[in-house]
Structure formats: C-alpha cells, structure tokens
Amino acid sequence: MADRRRTHPDATPFREAISQWQLAARTEVKRASSLPSSMFDAADGMIEARLAETVETMMRLLQHAPDDPNQRRASGEHLEQRAEQVSQDELRAMPTAFGEAKVAVDLDEHVAAEYFNLLVEVWRTGDAATAEAARERLLADIPADAAGELDAATAVIAQSLRGIAGGHIDADADLQDLERLCAAVAAAARLSSGRGEDEPA
Amino acid sequence: MTASPLTPRLLSAVADFAHALVQASFNRALHARDSDFVRESMQDVVAALGTLSSMGVETPLRLQLDERRIFHDGQPLDGPSLQAATLLAQCAERDIAVIAFDERLDATELNRFFDLLTSPVNVEAFARHNRAAAMCAFDVKHVKVTLRHAADPGDRSRTLGAPDEALRRYQGLADALQNNHRLALHDHELAFDAAADAVEDSLRPLDEPSLLLSLSMQDDVDRFTIGHSVRVALLALQVARGVGASGDQLVRVGAAALMHDIGKSKVPQEVLFKQGRLTPEEWQAMAEHPRLGAEILLQQREPVDPQTISAAFCHHMTCSGGGYPRTKTPMQPSATSRLIRVCDVFEALTAVRPYKRALTPIEAFAVMRREANDFDPRWLTNAVRVLGLIPNGSRVQLTDGSEGVVVAQTRALLQPKLRLLTGPGGAALPADHPGEVTVGHPFEGQIPMLACVKTADRELPLPDVDSLDPAGNGPTAHDACLGHGHSRGRDAGHVDRT
C-alpha cells in the first residue's frame, strides 16, 4: 500500500490535523448544544472527549489502515487487544458459587516441604553458584539430626546404585549426578515419611 | 488555548505525561544514562508532551509537586504520584515546587535535566538559590523550575486526592520494591529488610482501612512490575488479614507477595516490555523469572525468609501440579504461594495492559472460576468473600438510574452497601436523603437493585438478583478442584504476563 503521507507532501501534519479536527468538532458540538458555553464543559465534558476520540480514531484509520486486513495481521505491528468475554449466565452463577463463608487456611501449610523441595531442585539444576547457595541453605536450615539422617540415607542409596551399576560409573561428573539424585530420593523419602512438614524451615 | 478547568480527557492526558516523566525518572535511576532504554523513556516523555500540545493544552505545562504528590492546576494526579517517590524526593531535596515543560523540549535536553536532578552538586546550588546557574550549566532551557519559597500560592495544591497517610504507605511499598529491583539488576545485595519494614508499615491501622486497597485500584501505566507487585501485596495482605492471619504471618506474606516478581529484573527488557504477543522463545525467557527470582534471593548473604524464596519460585504453579517452572523435584506450592498466585492473576486480569482491557473484579473472578483447577479453591473463595464481587470503591448504577459508590460488603455478594452520588436519572439527591442504601433492601418504598458496574471505559450490566439461580449454575471452584467439574484445561501460559 502506498504511503499516503508521501503522496501529499504539502498535507497538514497528522497531529496538527487531529488537533484541528478536535477543535472543529468541539466548536460544532458547543454551537449545536442548547447549553451555554460556560456550562457545557462542566455539564458534559465527556461528549466532547468522546467526539474528539472518534475523530482521532477515524483519522488514524484513514492514515494507517492497510487495504487488506490480512496484511495488517501479518505485519505483527499492531497490538493484539485481548478481551475475555464473560457471559451473563456466568455472572449470575457467581453469588451461588462463592456463597459459602470464608475458609480457614493455615498460611504455614506446606511451607517447610515447599522450601525443602525448592532447595533440592535448585541444588540439582542450578548453576554452580546457585547450587552451592542451595546446598548451604539446606545444611543451615534443615535441623542437624535430620541432615545427618539424610546424609546417611543418601550414602546407602548411592552405595546400592553403584553396586547395581557395576563398572559403568567412572567419571566424577557421573558420580556427582548420582549423589545429587540420591539426595533427592532421600529427601523425597523423608518427606513422604511425614517428617519435615512441621519442622521450622 | 486550553479550556479551564481541563476536561477529564485532557486531565487524563496530563496524567499520562506525568506517568511518562515518573517512568523516565525511575529508568534513570535503574539504567545507564545513555542506554537505549533511558533514551526511549525520555522520548516517551517528549511524545506525551507533544500529544498534550496537539490536544490544545497550553505549554509550558506546569506540574506542581509536594512531598507526596504531583498536581496539575491544583488537581492531584494520584496515579502517577504513587510511583513518583524518587522524583518527588529529588525535587524536595532541591526545594523545587513547580516544574514547567516547554513543548520545544527534546529527549536529550530532558536527559540533561535528569542529570541535574540526580547530581549531588546541584543540591548545594539549589540551596544557594543558584538554580538558574545550575540549569544553565546543564544547558537546560526548556524546563523551568520554581523553588518553594518563590512559588505562587496559586501553584500550591488546592484540592486533596488520596489521604496523605495511605499515599505515603503505598509509596513506601513501591519505593522499597523499586530499590530492590534496581539492586537485583546490578547483582547487589538486596535491601530485603526495607521491603519487610514497608509491609509492616502498611499494616498499621488506618482511619479508613480500605483506603490503602483503594489506592491499589488506581490505573497506572507501570511498564515495570512495581505497581503490579505492590497491588498483589496489598491484595494478599487484605485476604490474609480477612482470614485471621497473625501479624507475623502478615509481614511474611506481604514481603513474599511484594518480592514475588523480583526475577523479572533479570528478564531481557525487550521481552519484559514487549507490547505484542511473545514468541515461543520469548515466552521461555519470561517463564524463567520464577527460577531467576528464587536464585537471586538464595544468593543473598543475609538469608531471606524461606516463604519469600518459595513464593518467588512457585507463584505460577497450579494447585494441580501444572504451570511453571517445570521441575525435576516434585513440588507442592504452600498456602502462601497459592494465595499469592490467586492475587497475582486477579491483579493481572483487572489491570489495563497494552494488549488487553481491564476486567471488572466480578468478571475476573468468573474467569478464574472457569480455571478452578489452577487455583486453591479456599483462597479463591476467601478472596471473593474478603474483596467482594463488587469491591468497595466500585462505581455502580441502580435499576432506577441512581448512581453510587460501594462502601461496604454484606453477606449477599451482589447486595453491597452504597453511598449514592445521584438520584434516579442522574438527578440531585434530596437534601434530607441519608445518602446510603443497601442493595436489595427496601428503601422509601423501593427495593434498589444493581443494574451495572461502571468503569472508566465501559459499563458492565449485572444479572438481575431476583433471577439468581439458588442451586448454582455450573461447577464451583471446589467441584472442579475435587475433580467433579469441567475445566477447559488451560495451560499456564493462558494467564497474563503477571
């Protein structure tokens, strides 16, 4: 599509044109209104605003809209205004759907388990610095006896797996991975046994 | 050329300009002065000034400042003021009461003006009333400042907006969060205690408790995540308080909610601020923010509260195990993370974004109810019961044409208590009218019913309360989470970029 601005080199600049249109529209509405001019703004400024917006929208469409709507879609330049639609039936159902009283919730529910799993996750998957930070927090925040149990459980699982794997685990990296995996298994086992849920993190 | 007083549309355009100015001020604090990002935000200010000029607003455009607010022509611009703590502090330090912007101002010169505002040398210059020399030294010609002692009394604020105390607390939260985002971006140690202190401060009783939350309903054009996070924190605090959380729990929940998006400080800005649809690669980068947030918080020398770290990591996880980030370790979000998720999505749905209109609260809750598996039904119910389907501050119209503002909730969700603004058909209220009615309760021989909720850009018709289906209509959030309801099976990506 040809750029209309280029076809009219002497045309009024866009913003100035909008401004002129707004002024003209405002003047016209005030002239046509039976309200005195001084009352007009105070009484119904929104009419003026809405008219000005309409004019501006028309101007923008004239200035920018491509001939082919598909071309506009493909350009990706426009903003996609999403509008969630909610039906009257859905609104009507709301008071009943939320008719019950407030429900008591313990804000500390699952906090310890969530934090523990998060630390294990970051320890397993984070970069070196973050994994180290997670390890330190695990050691610092998990009670010593629990950490001791965890280490013992990890060692047992690791030993068993090495036995199963035989000579297939050689590299240090593999061993480290194995130890991390074992720690996660031990942590999960510890959690599923019910301990840790109530411990202060 | 300008009409006096300004029409709502023009005042809104002035507020847009002030928003752009505040955003530019924030970006100057966050990024290098010559970065593309700063340059773009300076250009945004100049463009907003150009728009004002083209709309017929007289320039130089004068903004008046006090310690808490930005005003134009005596009208408080509460929306931009909420985010303006940095700019207001810089101006207060230099005793600046009025800033006037000439339409010939360009982005480079505006950047120089911010040099002047951020340079400690100029505090002394201004204190000696050498502002003209300071402005000259920085080659600033199209911005004029008036010092407080010299300001025309007419430039002082004449009308009150939001009460000072509520505004101060909101700004305290926004300021603490802005500072932490800036520190995180530059890999510095966070000022977590300042965030917790701001939350604690926000919890102190106010004369009118709903004021702080009503501030959170202010529209803003925050391109960062500050306004969003502050609003999420206020919503979470309100809901948690509504179910009887202790003071200590509230501080931890509030701090966790305030910091939940700290990972976004590490998301590439071109992704974070993109106004169109994200590509899959961009979505992937955006979806990293929970993990990045947890990593930032974990690496602090001074240990951060575990609830804050976990909420940063888990606030996009659903109660049914979906959402993101995907983990190798099975995760079950805590009650705190689930509460923050509900508030996070509610805030996103009810906020204006470049790519979507704002839903009203009742619509937002309806949309969340559709996706009930994604949310803890207990928190969804609590949020509805505490905030209301038509929250306090909502403007409504009654079936007889009267208009009013919701001032209190009742047990019946669509029957709030109203302060009437007009009588039927927009007529003035009689002098002896008590001014307040409760929807659905007889008043002067009539039973007022809600007709619609009015927002800045539209009216949402409400269903007739008489025809409410007492048996319910469709599955409830509880049903769905227990597996008895239908769900459209939304992916986590459906929700807005919260």
XYZ file of C-alpha atoms in Angstrom:
699
model
C 0.000 0.000 0.000
C 1.310 3.402 -0.868
C 2.215 5.718 1.953
C -0.460 8.382 1.810
C 1.715 10.863 3.612
C 4.212 10.774 0.777
C 1.546 11.326 -1.847
C 0.624 14.621 -0.210
C 3.853 16.368 0.632
C 2.061 19.590 1.490
C -0.546 17.918 3.658
C -1.144 19.113 7.198
C 0.928 17.137 9.717
C -1.022 14.351 11.333
C -1.099 15.648 14.893
C -1.966 19.124 13.782
C -4.776 17.765 11.651
C -6.173 15.822 14.588
C -5.946 18.887 16.741
C -7.814 20.939 14.145
C -10.485 18.278 13.797
C -10.895 18.101 17.557
C -11.257 21.828 17.785
C -13.753 21.894 14.935
C -15.760 19.062 16.476
C -15.739 20.731 19.859
C -16.867 24.022 18.394
C -19.596 22.352 16.377
C -20.963 20.457 19.361
C -20.926 23.529 21.541
C -22.645 25.527 18.823
C -25.324 22.889 18.353
C -25.901 22.453 22.071
C -28.609 24.361 23.839
C -26.356 24.685 26.879
C -24.468 27.939 27.386
C -20.817 27.502 26.549
C -19.714 28.063 30.148
C -21.973 25.258 31.313
C -21.011 22.901 28.548
C -17.657 21.747 29.873
C -18.891 21.395 33.401
C -22.064 19.613 32.373
C -20.895 17.118 29.834
C -17.211 17.146 29.072
C -17.429 13.506 28.101
C -19.386 14.251 24.923
C -16.599 16.453 23.747
C -13.983 13.910 24.732
C -15.839 11.071 23.017
C -16.279 13.063 19.833
C -12.627 14.019 19.787
C -11.634 10.385 20.291
C -13.921 9.293 17.485
C -12.409 11.838 15.138
C -8.939 10.772 16.159
C -9.764 7.119 15.567
C -11.155 7.924 12.115
C -8.053 9.908 11.283
C -5.780 7.125 12.390
C -7.696 4.600 10.333
C -7.508 6.825 7.277
C -3.831 7.373 7.837
C -2.639 3.922 8.728
C -5.088 1.138 7.944
C -3.795 -1.162 5.221
C -6.247 -2.076 2.452
C -6.038 -5.748 3.242
C -6.887 -6.736 6.828
C -4.764 -9.878 6.452
C -1.788 -7.726 5.640
C -2.325 -5.869 8.896
C -2.496 -9.126 10.815
C 0.648 -10.416 9.199
C 2.608 -7.284 9.906
C 2.545 -8.002 13.622
C 2.935 -4.312 14.301
C -0.482 -3.788 15.783
C -1.204 -4.664 19.364
C -3.441 -7.575 19.903
C -6.123 -6.410 22.283
C -7.452 -9.458 24.019
C -10.857 -9.192 25.584
C -12.009 -12.004 27.840
C -15.765 -12.400 27.458
C -17.847 -13.305 30.470
C -21.461 -14.223 29.904
C -24.409 -13.051 31.975
C -25.005 -16.690 32.959
C -21.530 -16.877 34.422
C -22.063 -13.653 36.342
C -25.417 -14.881 37.572
C -23.794 -18.018 38.953
C -21.170 -16.150 40.947
C -23.055 -15.420 44.181
C -24.018 -19.063 44.485
C -20.603 -20.365 43.507
C -18.954 -18.274 46.184
C -21.860 -18.372 48.587
C -20.075 -20.121 51.388
C -18.318 -18.361 54.229
C -14.607 -17.737 54.400
C -12.489 -20.865 54.748
C -9.764 -21.108 57.365
C -6.351 -21.686 55.809
C -3.093 -22.104 57.677
C -0.656 -19.802 55.920
C 2.241 -22.003 57.019
C 0.704 -25.047 55.347
C 3.353 -26.917 53.297
C 5.855 -24.102 53.757
C 8.628 -26.343 55.057
C 8.099 -29.009 52.387
C 7.899 -26.431 49.601
C 11.126 -24.797 50.714
C 12.936 -28.085 51.127
C 11.922 -29.284 47.661
C 12.884 -25.938 46.196
C 16.353 -26.158 47.690
C 16.762 -29.694 46.380
C 15.551 -28.595 42.945
C 17.947 -25.682 42.774
C 20.767 -27.815 44.097
C 20.112 -30.324 41.316
C 19.510 -27.967 38.443
C 21.034 -24.589 39.249
C 24.364 -23.282 38.054
C 27.370 -23.838 40.295
C 26.969 -20.712 42.412
C 23.243 -21.168 42.943
C 23.570 -24.878 43.630
C 26.168 -24.083 46.249
C 23.896 -21.470 47.817
C 21.068 -24.011 47.922
C 23.386 -26.605 49.492
C 24.413 -24.136 52.159
C 20.806 -23.264 52.903
C 19.939 -26.969 53.087
C 22.678 -27.510 55.611
C 21.834 -24.394 57.549
C 18.049 -24.648 57.543
C 17.485 -28.356 57.962
C 17.985 -29.479 61.569
C 21.302 -31.240 62.144
C 19.834 -34.589 63.061
C 17.603 -34.584 60.014
C 20.538 -33.601 57.818
C 22.515 -36.441 59.361
C 19.752 -38.889 58.596
C 19.555 -37.536 55.113
C 23.287 -37.946 54.543
C 23.127 -41.484 55.834
C 20.169 -42.301 53.610
C 21.905 -40.729 50.641
C 25.035 -42.785 51.234
C 23.059 -46.016 51.452
C 21.156 -45.338 48.245
C 24.314 -44.270 46.433
C 26.157 -47.385 47.526
C 23.305 -49.571 46.335
C 23.126 -47.868 42.981
C 26.876 -48.109 42.464
C 26.562 -51.798 43.116
C 23.796 -52.121 40.550
C 25.655 -50.019 38.000
C 28.863 -52.004 38.433
C 31.701 -50.507 36.477
C 29.539 -48.133 34.433
C 30.036 -45.139 36.707
C 33.533 -43.796 36.387
C 33.597 -40.099 35.730
C 33.443 -37.605 38.588
C 30.564 -35.820 36.922
C 28.525 -39.003 36.858
C 29.291 -39.639 40.492
C 28.211 -36.150 41.428
C 24.997 -36.574 39.477
C 24.392 -39.841 41.221
C 24.912 -38.262 44.620
C 22.513 -35.452 43.805
C 19.915 -37.918 42.611
C 20.335 -39.961 45.741
C 19.943 -36.881 47.909
C 16.730 -36.040 46.134
C 15.430 -39.587 46.613
C 16.365 -39.441 50.281
C 14.707 -36.052 50.658
C 11.550 -37.262 48.979
C 11.515 -40.364 51.167
C 11.993 -38.234 54.233
C 9.124 -36.003 53.274
C 6.810 -38.848 52.393
C 7.505 -40.378 55.799
C 5.796 -37.317 57.260
C 8.790 -35.695 58.884
C 9.851 -32.254 57.864
C 6.330 -30.978 57.310
C 6.145 -29.383 60.709
C 9.756 -28.514 61.195
C 10.590 -24.844 61.161
C 12.430 -24.005 57.987
C -5.930 27.798 24.123
C -6.574 25.380 26.932
C -10.000 25.077 28.475
C -10.182 25.787 32.166
C -10.742 23.602 34.040
C -9.361 20.754 31.931
C -11.816 18.211 30.644
C -11.464 14.675 32.011
C -9.818 13.634 28.764
C -7.212 16.363 28.881
C -6.536 15.756 32.557
C -6.042 12.094 31.741
C -3.529 13.087 29.043
C -1.672 15.236 31.587
C -1.621 12.227 33.912
C -0.154 10.173 31.038
C 2.571 12.758 30.657
C 3.292 12.671 34.392
C 3.387 8.865 34.260
C 5.952 9.024 31.470
C 8.009 11.508 33.458
C 7.950 9.310 36.555
C 8.889 6.288 34.491
C 11.788 8.190 32.948
C 12.944 9.205 36.402
C 12.827 5.600 37.539
C 14.680 4.380 34.466
C 17.389 6.963 35.025
C 17.890 5.505 38.488
C 17.947 1.980 37.103
C 19.946 2.177 33.887
C 22.961 3.963 32.422
C 22.050 7.475 31.302
C 22.936 6.815 27.677
C 21.319 3.405 27.400
C 18.697 2.818 24.741
C 16.186 2.208 27.434
C 16.694 5.571 29.083
C 16.704 7.287 25.719
C 13.411 5.659 24.805
C 11.771 6.670 28.048
C 12.927 10.263 27.528
C 11.395 10.116 24.063
C 8.155 8.842 25.607
C 8.012 11.940 27.796
C 8.621 14.229 24.849
C 5.989 12.387 22.804
C 3.462 12.729 25.633
C 4.234 16.447 25.782
C 3.713 16.668 22.020
C 0.375 14.906 22.361
C -0.719 17.389 25.001
C 0.312 20.249 22.817
C -1.578 18.818 19.852
C -4.660 18.453 22.045
C -4.573 22.141 22.777
C -3.112 22.061 26.283
C -1.158 25.191 26.951
C 2.593 24.906 27.368
C 4.783 25.350 29.265
C 2.965 22.592 31.101
C 3.267 23.186 34.831
C 3.369 20.341 37.292
C 3.236 21.247 40.966
C 4.879 18.982 43.487
C 4.589 18.491 47.184
C 6.258 15.786 49.199
C 3.769 13.126 48.202
C 2.005 14.146 45.037
C 2.149 15.600 41.602
C -0.549 18.129 40.766
C -1.657 19.936 37.670
C -3.649 23.082 38.074
C -4.454 22.118 41.640
C -5.744 18.688 40.651
C -3.870 15.805 42.276
C -2.562 13.208 39.837
C -2.752 10.288 42.229
C -1.957 7.583 39.677
C 1.499 8.877 38.731
C 2.106 10.084 42.290
C 2.023 6.505 43.528
C 5.207 5.704 41.651
C 6.857 9.058 41.990
C 8.746 8.713 45.269
C 12.154 9.042 43.612
C 11.278 12.088 41.533
C 9.476 13.782 44.410
C 12.404 13.168 46.757
C 14.881 14.602 44.244
C 12.761 17.696 43.797
C 12.090 18.108 47.516
C 15.814 17.910 48.172
C 16.287 20.829 45.806
C 13.237 22.670 47.142
C 11.557 22.520 43.736
C 7.829 23.256 43.914
C 6.947 23.593 40.234
C 8.400 22.180 37.024
C 7.304 23.703 33.726
C 7.902 21.868 30.448
C 8.085 23.777 27.192
C 6.880 21.974 24.068
C 10.280 22.579 22.435
C 11.913 20.235 24.931
C 13.689 17.287 23.328
C 14.787 13.945 24.742
C 18.452 14.889 25.045
C 17.694 18.023 26.980
C 15.304 16.169 29.242
C 18.079 13.689 29.985
C 20.290 16.627 30.951
C 17.549 17.845 33.268
C 17.675 14.472 34.997
C 21.477 14.862 35.236
C 20.763 17.971 37.180
C 18.199 16.244 39.388
C 20.489 13.339 40.168
C 23.725 15.269 40.688
C 24.510 15.889 44.377
C 26.422 19.044 43.396
C 23.203 20.707 42.438
C 21.629 20.240 45.805
C 24.083 22.859 47.049
C 23.486 25.086 44.038
C 19.751 24.978 44.613
C 20.195 25.570 48.330
C 22.045 28.777 47.457
C 19.166 29.682 45.122
C 21.539 29.369 42.182
C 19.126 27.305 40.241
C 19.447 29.452 37.135
C 23.196 28.900 37.089
C 22.695 25.175 37.624
C 20.167 24.947 34.814
C 22.492 26.922 32.581
C 25.449 24.697 33.445
C 23.467 21.690 32.288
C 22.199 23.530 29.215
C 18.558 23.090 30.224
C 16.466 25.813 28.588
C 13.054 24.306 28.037
C 12.415 23.117 31.552
C 11.911 25.763 34.206
C 11.734 25.144 37.900
C 10.288 27.319 40.628
C 11.590 26.950 44.141
C 9.209 26.505 47.013
C 9.754 29.886 48.596
C 9.108 31.632 45.280
C 6.106 29.625 44.178
C 2.859 31.416 43.512
C 0.337 30.480 46.198
C -1.927 29.502 43.309
C 0.561 26.817 42.445
C 0.093 25.133 45.785
C -2.188 22.182 45.897
C -5.753 23.285 46.287
C -7.585 20.001 46.355
C -6.933 16.823 48.215
C -6.650 13.480 46.486
C -5.926 10.287 48.317
C -5.295 10.907 52.008
C -1.670 11.539 52.818
C -1.092 8.598 55.089
C -2.406 5.991 52.660
C -0.413 7.540 49.836
C 2.749 7.636 51.943
C 2.433 3.946 52.768
C 1.756 2.962 49.178
C 4.775 4.960 48.057
C 6.820 3.292 50.800
C 5.987 -0.121 49.360
C 6.666 0.980 45.785
C 9.921 2.655 46.757
C 11.219 -0.374 48.666
C 10.377 -2.604 45.744
C 11.869 -0.292 43.121
C 15.063 -0.182 45.103
C 15.222 -3.967 45.339
C 14.629 -4.396 41.599
C 17.435 -1.943 40.936
C 19.771 -3.786 43.308
C 18.874 -7.154 41.789
C 19.503 -5.880 38.273
C 23.003 -4.833 39.247
C 23.700 -8.006 41.255
C 23.929 -6.090 44.509
C 22.796 -7.321 47.901
C 19.052 -6.734 48.256
C 17.550 -4.482 50.903
C 15.066 -7.120 51.976
C 14.568 -5.659 55.432
C 13.403 -2.398 53.880
C 10.717 -4.312 51.976
C 9.599 -6.098 55.138
C 9.571 -2.773 57.014
C 7.417 -1.182 54.311
C 4.978 -4.087 54.572
C 4.886 -3.758 58.342
C 4.262 -0.037 57.975
C 1.404 -0.689 55.567
C -0.260 -2.918 58.150
C -0.648 -0.264 60.816
C -4.295 0.703 61.280
C -5.636 3.478 59.083
C -8.656 5.595 59.898
C -10.256 4.154 56.797
C -8.806 0.651 56.258
C -9.992 0.297 52.682
C -8.057 3.392 51.577
C -4.810 1.598 51.015
C -6.514 -1.048 48.946
C -8.466 1.556 47.033
C -5.160 3.122 46.064
C -4.226 -0.207 44.592
C -7.153 0.179 42.199
C -5.524 3.239 40.630
C -4.828 2.773 36.975
C -1.229 3.123 36.092
C 0.915 2.629 33.087
C 3.716 0.991 35.000
C 5.959 -0.623 32.442
C 7.948 -2.368 35.087
C 6.439 -4.671 37.664
C 6.396 -2.293 40.571
C 2.769 -1.236 40.559
C 1.651 -4.798 39.882
C 3.682 -6.246 42.755
C 2.567 -3.583 45.207
C -1.048 -4.248 44.318
C -0.558 -8.017 44.642
C 0.977 -7.459 48.080
C -1.940 -5.288 49.203
C -4.471 -7.806 47.915
C -2.667 -10.706 49.599
C -2.469 -8.780 52.870
C -6.153 -7.930 52.713
C -7.215 -11.520 52.048
C -4.816 -12.983 54.644
C -5.973 -10.472 57.215
C -9.557 -11.341 56.340
C -9.000 -14.947 57.399
C -7.331 -14.014 60.655
C -3.615 -14.290 59.889
C -1.323 -13.182 62.713
C 0.800 -10.034 62.496
C 3.964 -12.026 61.944
C 2.341 -14.104 59.220
C 1.065 -10.964 57.537
C 4.520 -9.420 57.356
C 5.943 -12.602 55.828
C 3.084 -12.962 53.335
C 3.265 -9.279 52.406
C 7.023 -9.352 51.869
C 6.731 -12.550 49.815
C 3.996 -11.016 47.660
C 5.911 -7.773 47.240
C 9.038 -9.585 46.061
C 7.374 -12.359 44.066
C 8.418 -10.958 40.672
C 11.962 -9.961 41.621
C 13.186 -12.411 38.959
C 11.775 -10.129 36.275
C 14.662 -7.785 36.944
C 16.758 -10.372 35.082
C 14.393 -10.962 32.154
C 15.594 -9.185 29.000
C 13.866 -5.845 28.789
C 12.843 -6.257 25.186
C 10.838 -9.296 26.313
C 9.530 -7.811 29.539
C 8.247 -4.663 27.869
C 7.175 -6.111 24.554
C 3.696 -4.906 23.772
C 2.699 -7.557 21.263
C 2.398 -11.314 21.511
C 5.515 -13.108 22.722
C 7.228 -15.652 20.503
C 7.806 -19.133 21.992
C 11.425 -18.195 22.679
C 10.353 -15.007 24.409
C 7.811 -16.917 26.464
C 10.563 -19.250 27.523
C 12.654 -16.291 28.667
C 9.687 -14.819 30.523
C 8.882 -18.152 32.135
C 12.343 -18.208 33.652
C 11.527 -15.371 36.028
C 10.326 -17.549 38.932
C 13.533 -19.558 38.868
C 15.645 -16.429 38.456
C 13.834 -14.810 41.364
C 14.496 -17.746 43.673
C 18.143 -17.780 42.615
C 18.550 -14.071 43.337
C 17.010 -14.480 46.777
C 19.011 -17.611 47.566
C 22.304 -15.917 46.807
C 21.834 -13.122 49.333
C 24.500 -13.021 52.021
C 21.844 -12.174 54.568
C 19.383 -15.101 54.449
C 15.957 -14.216 53.071
C 12.785 -15.625 54.588
C 12.087 -19.052 53.031
C 8.485 -18.116 52.277
C 9.677 -15.271 50.079
C 12.067 -17.513 48.164
C 9.448 -20.208 47.704
C 6.760 -17.753 46.586
C 9.112 -16.266 44.000
C 9.654 -19.778 42.655
C 6.134 -21.206 42.928
C 3.725 -18.368 42.200
C 2.997 -19.645 38.690
C 2.465 -23.232 39.765
C -1.094 -24.508 39.900
C -2.576 -26.472 42.745
C -2.989 -29.402 40.344
C 0.720 -29.588 39.559
C 0.688 -27.556 36.346
C 2.132 -24.190 35.496
C 5.785 -23.277 35.502
C 8.673 -23.573 36.071
C 8.804 -27.295 35.331
C 10.869 -29.023 37.972
C 12.664 -32.306 38.337
C 11.741 -32.420 42.002
C 8.031 -32.817 42.755
C 6.759 -29.520 44.139
C 3.636 -28.724 46.092
C 3.066 -24.980 46.487
C 2.479 -23.811 50.031
C -0.636 -21.976 51.171
C 1.271 -18.693 50.927
C 2.362 -19.315 47.335
C -1.190 -20.307 46.411
C -2.588 -17.140 47.928
C -0.074 -15.042 46.014
C -0.982 -16.875 42.827
C -4.673 -16.018 43.254
C -3.853 -12.350 43.912
C -1.306 -12.256 41.097
C -3.778 -13.475 38.476
C -6.641 -11.377 39.847
C -4.488 -8.272 39.660
C -3.356 -9.056 36.139
C -6.917 -9.618 34.943
C -8.207 -6.403 36.494
C -5.314 -4.242 35.268
C -5.105 -2.467 31.944
C -2.287 -3.829 29.839
C -1.224 -2.706 26.386
C -2.604 -5.924 24.952
C -5.871 -6.172 26.853
C -8.605 -4.212 28.553
C -9.207 -4.449 32.283
C -11.843 -6.830 33.544
C -14.043 -5.784 36.418
C -13.448 -7.798 39.621
C -16.606 -9.886 39.161
C -15.529 -10.776 35.616
C -12.018 -11.582 36.785
C -13.315 -13.938 39.459
C -15.623 -15.546 36.884
C -12.678 -16.156 34.549
C -10.656 -17.623 37.425
C -13.572 -19.824 38.391
C -13.556 -21.345 34.899
C -9.992 -22.448 35.500
C -10.647 -23.638 39.013
C -8.027 -26.398 38.902
C -5.391 -23.714 38.669
C -6.229 -22.118 41.974
C -6.614 -23.179 45.558
C -10.419 -23.049 45.905
C -10.121 -21.977 49.526
C -8.145 -18.882 48.579
C -10.423 -18.123 45.645
C -13.424 -18.229 47.945
C -11.644 -16.174 50.578
C -10.608 -13.566 48.027
C -14.195 -13.227 46.808
C -15.572 -13.042 50.338
C -12.984 -10.520 51.528
C -12.773 -8.265 48.474
C -16.332 -8.783 47.265
C -17.590 -9.325 43.726
C -18.248 -5.596 43.538
C -15.413 -4.317 45.755
C -15.527 -1.160 47.816
C -14.891 1.879 45.672
C -16.664 0.418 42.607
C -18.998 2.824 40.854
C -22.397 1.319 40.129
C -25.747 2.228 38.688
C -29.049 1.050 40.166
C -32.049 -0.103 38.191
C -33.778 3.234 38.829
C -30.878 5.118 37.257
C -29.315 6.320 40.527
C -25.566 6.091 40.768
C -23.390 5.357 43.756
C -20.123 4.016 45.093
C -19.794 0.758 47.003
C -18.731 1.479 50.563
C -19.220 -1.850 52.331
C -19.864 -5.510 51.627
C -22.744 -7.531 53.011
C -23.269 -11.266 53.276
C -25.027 -11.200 49.897
C -22.323 -10.725 47.288
C -24.406 -8.686 44.838
C -26.047 -6.576 47.511
C -23.364 -4.213 48.808
C -23.936 -1.024 50.735
C -23.730 2.121 48.581
C -23.134 5.795 49.045
C -25.412 7.399 46.491
C -23.964 10.093 44.253
C -27.104 10.887 42.277
C -30.787 10.148 42.423
C -32.818 8.446 39.675
C -31.830 9.516 36.193
C -28.859 11.488 37.454
C -30.982 13.935 39.466
C -29.507 15.525 42.576
C -30.298 13.769 45.843
C -32.872 15.464 48.062
C -31.314 17.342 50.977
C -32.917 15.003 53.512
C -31.733 11.837 51.784
C -29.500 9.735 54.086
C -27.186 9.118 51.156
C -26.599 5.444 51.814
C -28.641 2.422 50.787
C -28.103 -1.304 50.828
C -28.865 -3.033 47.551
C -31.804 -5.416 47.809
C -33.135 -3.833 50.995
C -36.357 -1.792 50.921
C -35.803 1.940 50.926
C -38.550 4.538 50.637
C -40.941 2.025 49.154
C -38.440 0.785 46.575
C -36.012 -2.105 46.528
C -32.835 -0.816 44.871
C -31.117 -3.353 42.623
C -27.777 -3.210 40.827
C -28.021 -2.548 37.118
C -24.388 -2.221 36.116
C -20.835 -1.578 37.197
C -19.274 1.487 35.588
C -15.588 1.701 34.792
C -13.594 4.401 33.053
C -14.264 2.930 29.633
C -17.412 0.824 29.818
C -20.453 -0.359 31.694
C -20.904 -3.987 32.674
C -24.573 -4.998 33.012
C -25.153 -7.138 36.077
C -27.634 -10.007 36.252
C -30.946 -9.433 37.944
C -30.557 -10.570 41.547
C -34.166 -11.819 41.539
C -33.333 -14.353 38.916
C -30.294 -15.747 40.683
C -30.199 -19.496 40.475
C -30.238 -20.595 44.120
C -28.954 -24.020 43.208
C -25.905 -22.627 41.489
C -25.059 -22.727 37.851
C -22.308 -24.982 36.694
C -19.449 -26.360 38.736
C -17.966 -24.423 41.590
C -14.279 -23.958 42.175
C -14.492 -26.618 44.843
C -16.146 -29.092 42.484
C -13.527 -28.604 39.844
C -10.575 -28.954 42.188
C -12.068 -32.140 43.551
C -12.389 -33.462 40.013
C -16.191 -33.159 39.795
C -16.353 -30.196 37.495
C -15.416 -29.493 33.960
C -12.374 -27.499 33.130
C -11.221 -26.029 29.883
C -7.769 -27.248 30.742
C -5.925 -24.005 30.409
C -2.205 -24.052 30.119
C -0.297 -21.798 32.465
C 0.593 -19.617 29.524
C -3.009 -18.525 29.224
C -2.748 -16.188 32.139
C -1.454 -12.717 31.548
C 2.157 -11.904 31.883
C 1.901 -11.437 35.590
